Amino acid sequence: MSQKRISEFFKNPKNIKVSRTSVEDDLATTNSVSSSTTGNPVNVGPAVQSANVKPTSAVTVPADGAAKTAVSLGLLVDPFQPNDFNFPSRRFGTESFARSFNSGWFQRWKWLHYVKETDKALCFTCCSAKKLIIEDRTRANATFVKGGFRNWRKAVEKFREHERSSFHLESMNKIAALGSTPINALMSDIVAKEQKTARMVLELAFKSIKFLAREGLPLRGHSHRDGVLWQLMLERTSSLPAAREWLLRKENWMSDTLQNEILERFAHAVQPKTVAGASDSHYYGLTADGTTDTTSSEQFSCHLYYVDPNLSQQSVFLGFYNPPDTTSETLFLCIKDIFCRLNLPLEKLQGYCFDGASNMSGRFSGVQARLKEVCPGSLYVHCCNHALDLALQEVARDVRLVADALNFVQSVATLIRESAKRQNVYRSFFGDEDVVCNILGLCPTRWCVRTKAISRICHAYGPILETLFTLQQDPGIRGEIQAKVAGLLKQAKKGRTVFGLLCCEAVFGPCEAVARSLQSAQASVSGALQCIYTLKECICALGDERAVEEILTKTKTCASANNLKLLPDSSRTPARFHSTTAVEDIVSEKGELLWRREYYEALDLVTSEIERRFDQADMTIAAQREQILMDSAKGTVCTEAELSSLQLPSNMDRASLHLQLRMLGDLTKKETLRTVQELGLYVSNLQPQSRGLFKEMEKLLQLCFCLPVSTASSERSFSALRRLKTWLRNSITQKRLTHTALLNVHRDILDRINVQDLMREFISVTPEQNKSNQSYDIIA
């Protein structure tokens, strides 16, 4: 069979046509099966109806007997044999009388088919079976198969001669073997069944790939007939014998090429819907961040922020991109390409949030500086979570008390958790009724895992000491592990270690709570600054004498219970601080005074770092925008000078905005609105006529909503990346990774995709290829 397109194979069987032969061309002018007296349409028999095949046109003949529509003989069940028809007569040779067709011949020769328009007779059996006989057609009587017979003077002789011919006898055998079913109906029935089976398997493949991509599961194994998708297809076709046979017969139906194209179809259907609502928003926001996957390839994640018609902030994951390098120019071009592909105007970008890396946040050539050149008036925010994390890292690096405590937590967690034997030793020091306190390690790239890890070390300090002492006495432990155990045990016996752990728990606890709040999808600039202000107040309160005494009391209690050493060793003043050559007397400083000094040093450094990293000019402007809105809602109208300091986009009418802010105060003076989110909800619930009065004010609201304060959304996409590209799936291509990530993240949109529409699109544009090119091989 010659190569065809998949679209031709999957077309509706009702539109399938069998190619005409010369017999059907000669019969294009054959008369209708209906009699001239009744004018009824042709009767299509049950054999044709069972094949679900319809004639290519209506088969109705007018009363005057002229055939207006061509009829293929293969679509008729019985020959046309009218008995009450007035057959035309004519003279033959020198005969003095006229001859005509005799209707009595129909009773003797059942195979006769009369053509009313041409007054000829054909053999219905031979014409129907001609396509089944592969032998030389020259053996056939061309008169009764092609041209038609009309010499009524020799009719009986020729009828007998044709009936005894080998071609007629073979035709009768072929027709009898087929059970009197016309060949075109039989062929259409076979093709229709294959089409139905192929469509069933293709639909199962689409739905199976959709399910696996939605759940982030792997599709294929080491070959086409291996992996989760293949096993799922076998399971779903277990009760469908025809589909199972088709699936096993087609070698490349589960190929990676087919999977990639189906995933691409789904991704191309999902991605436009993710940004469909962004066209109604006046302004956009953007967060972007990068990480490396299991193959050390750079993955650049982008999220788009926009405001829907209900004045609600929406965040959309745009996909992973693999830039050739991480320079600011390359990442800037990547962002431009994303907006171009999604048909989003880059000029609407008025707010973006990145981490503190120089290629993203650089003031002169960073991505944020390049975006400000394209989008004048846009604001940049250094991710609040990253800024807070960097402040805590400064404390952990510069304050010795905090650094020692965090190193102790990480070292103990690593030592015990990396060996099953050591974990069993640790668990053995808990009673049968006690709950085992599992130890956690610190992760420097996560924002909310420090306090819990420190608290568990403090809670299980006694069992940890016993575990270290037991491991030190174990001769079966390797030498390097013995050295680590000895060092950790020596550090654990000091009261300073307990004091450092309690201090870290007190400092990192409020910081972790603020970090969680900053990750909220509804976080605003004013809310973030208020959280930071609250954090600074809490840190200052930790310096109160009562707070310090509480920590010291807990330290002494733990030291007394575990026989720890409280007083530190005596020490000398560093030589660089000596102002004399005289020998210095050794002074033993009390433990509490030394601990207090280091504790206050940590508090001062946290406060100063937070103030420095959150002193951002663009955040101040964004906070002023929100404050003006809230003041106007309470009846306090801003001045035109205050509006000019907000760096508003050029498409905003400042005079109209000033008037609308004054009208807003009259409208909401009786309402209790505390945040811009509540104000946006109130405005969205107004009547359309009333809401139309505040168009410029809505633009200002959208400016506030479109400015993200954290890259937490991009960080969450990295969690999806860790699930999709593991060390077992590290050969996945970038294209397939991006498509799968889109389907995995946007599950709600994927569930609304119509699989039938994607199948029709897939069938209509996919040509069949050779098996050597990993084709789909859909046509047998």
PDB file of C-alpha atoms in Angstrom, residues 11 16 48 66 119 130 137 248 270 283 336 358 417 446 490 524 577 597 691 731 743 751 776 779:
ATOM      1  CA  LYS A  11     -11.125   9.986   8.372  1.00  0.00           C
ATOM      2  CA  ILE A  16     -14.245   6.493   2.376  1.00  0.00           C
ATOM      3  CA  VAL A  48     -24.150  -2.152   2.567  1.00  0.00           C
ATOM      4  CA  ALA A  66     -33.663   9.840 -17.511  1.00  0.00           C
ATOM      5  CA  ASP A 119     -31.215   0.123 -23.706  1.00  0.00           C
ATOM      6  CA  LYS A 130     -14.373  -8.103 -11.635  1.00  0.00           C
ATOM      7  CA  ARG A 137      -9.290  -9.420 -17.869  1.00  0.00           C
ATOM      8  CA  LEU A 248       1.346  -5.361  19.907  1.00  0.00           C
ATOM      9  CA  VAL A 270      -2.114  24.456  28.096  1.00  0.00           C
ATOM     10  CA  TYR A 283       0.497  45.813  33.914  1.00  0.00           C
ATOM     11  CA  LYS A 336      12.320  39.016  26.021  1.00  0.00           C
ATOM     12  CA  SER A 358      24.977  40.364  40.383  1.00  0.00           C
ATOM     13  CA  ARG A 417      21.800   9.873  59.980  1.00  0.00           C
ATOM     14  CA  ARG A 446      16.056  26.630  52.373  1.00  0.00           C
ATOM     15  CA  LYS A 490      34.167  17.355  73.523  1.00  0.00           C
ATOM     16  CA  SER A 524       2.405  43.019  49.407  1.00  0.00           C
ATOM     17  CA  PHE A 577      45.524  44.755  70.986  1.00  0.00           C
ATOM     18  CA  ARG A 597      28.747  39.561  74.930  1.00  0.00           C
ATOM     19  CA  ARG A 691     -16.680  50.962  39.020  1.00  0.00           C
ATOM     20  CA  SER A 731      18.534  11.845  30.077  1.00  0.00           C
ATOM     21  CA  LEU A 743       1.449  19.882  32.502  1.00  0.00           C
ATOM     22  CA  ASP A 751      -7.974  18.616  33.251  1.00  0.00           C
ATOM     23  CA  TYR A 776       4.365   6.071  13.865  1.00  0.00           C
ATOM     24  CA  ILE A 779      -1.154   2.348   8.356  1.00  0.00           C
TER      25      ILE A 779
END
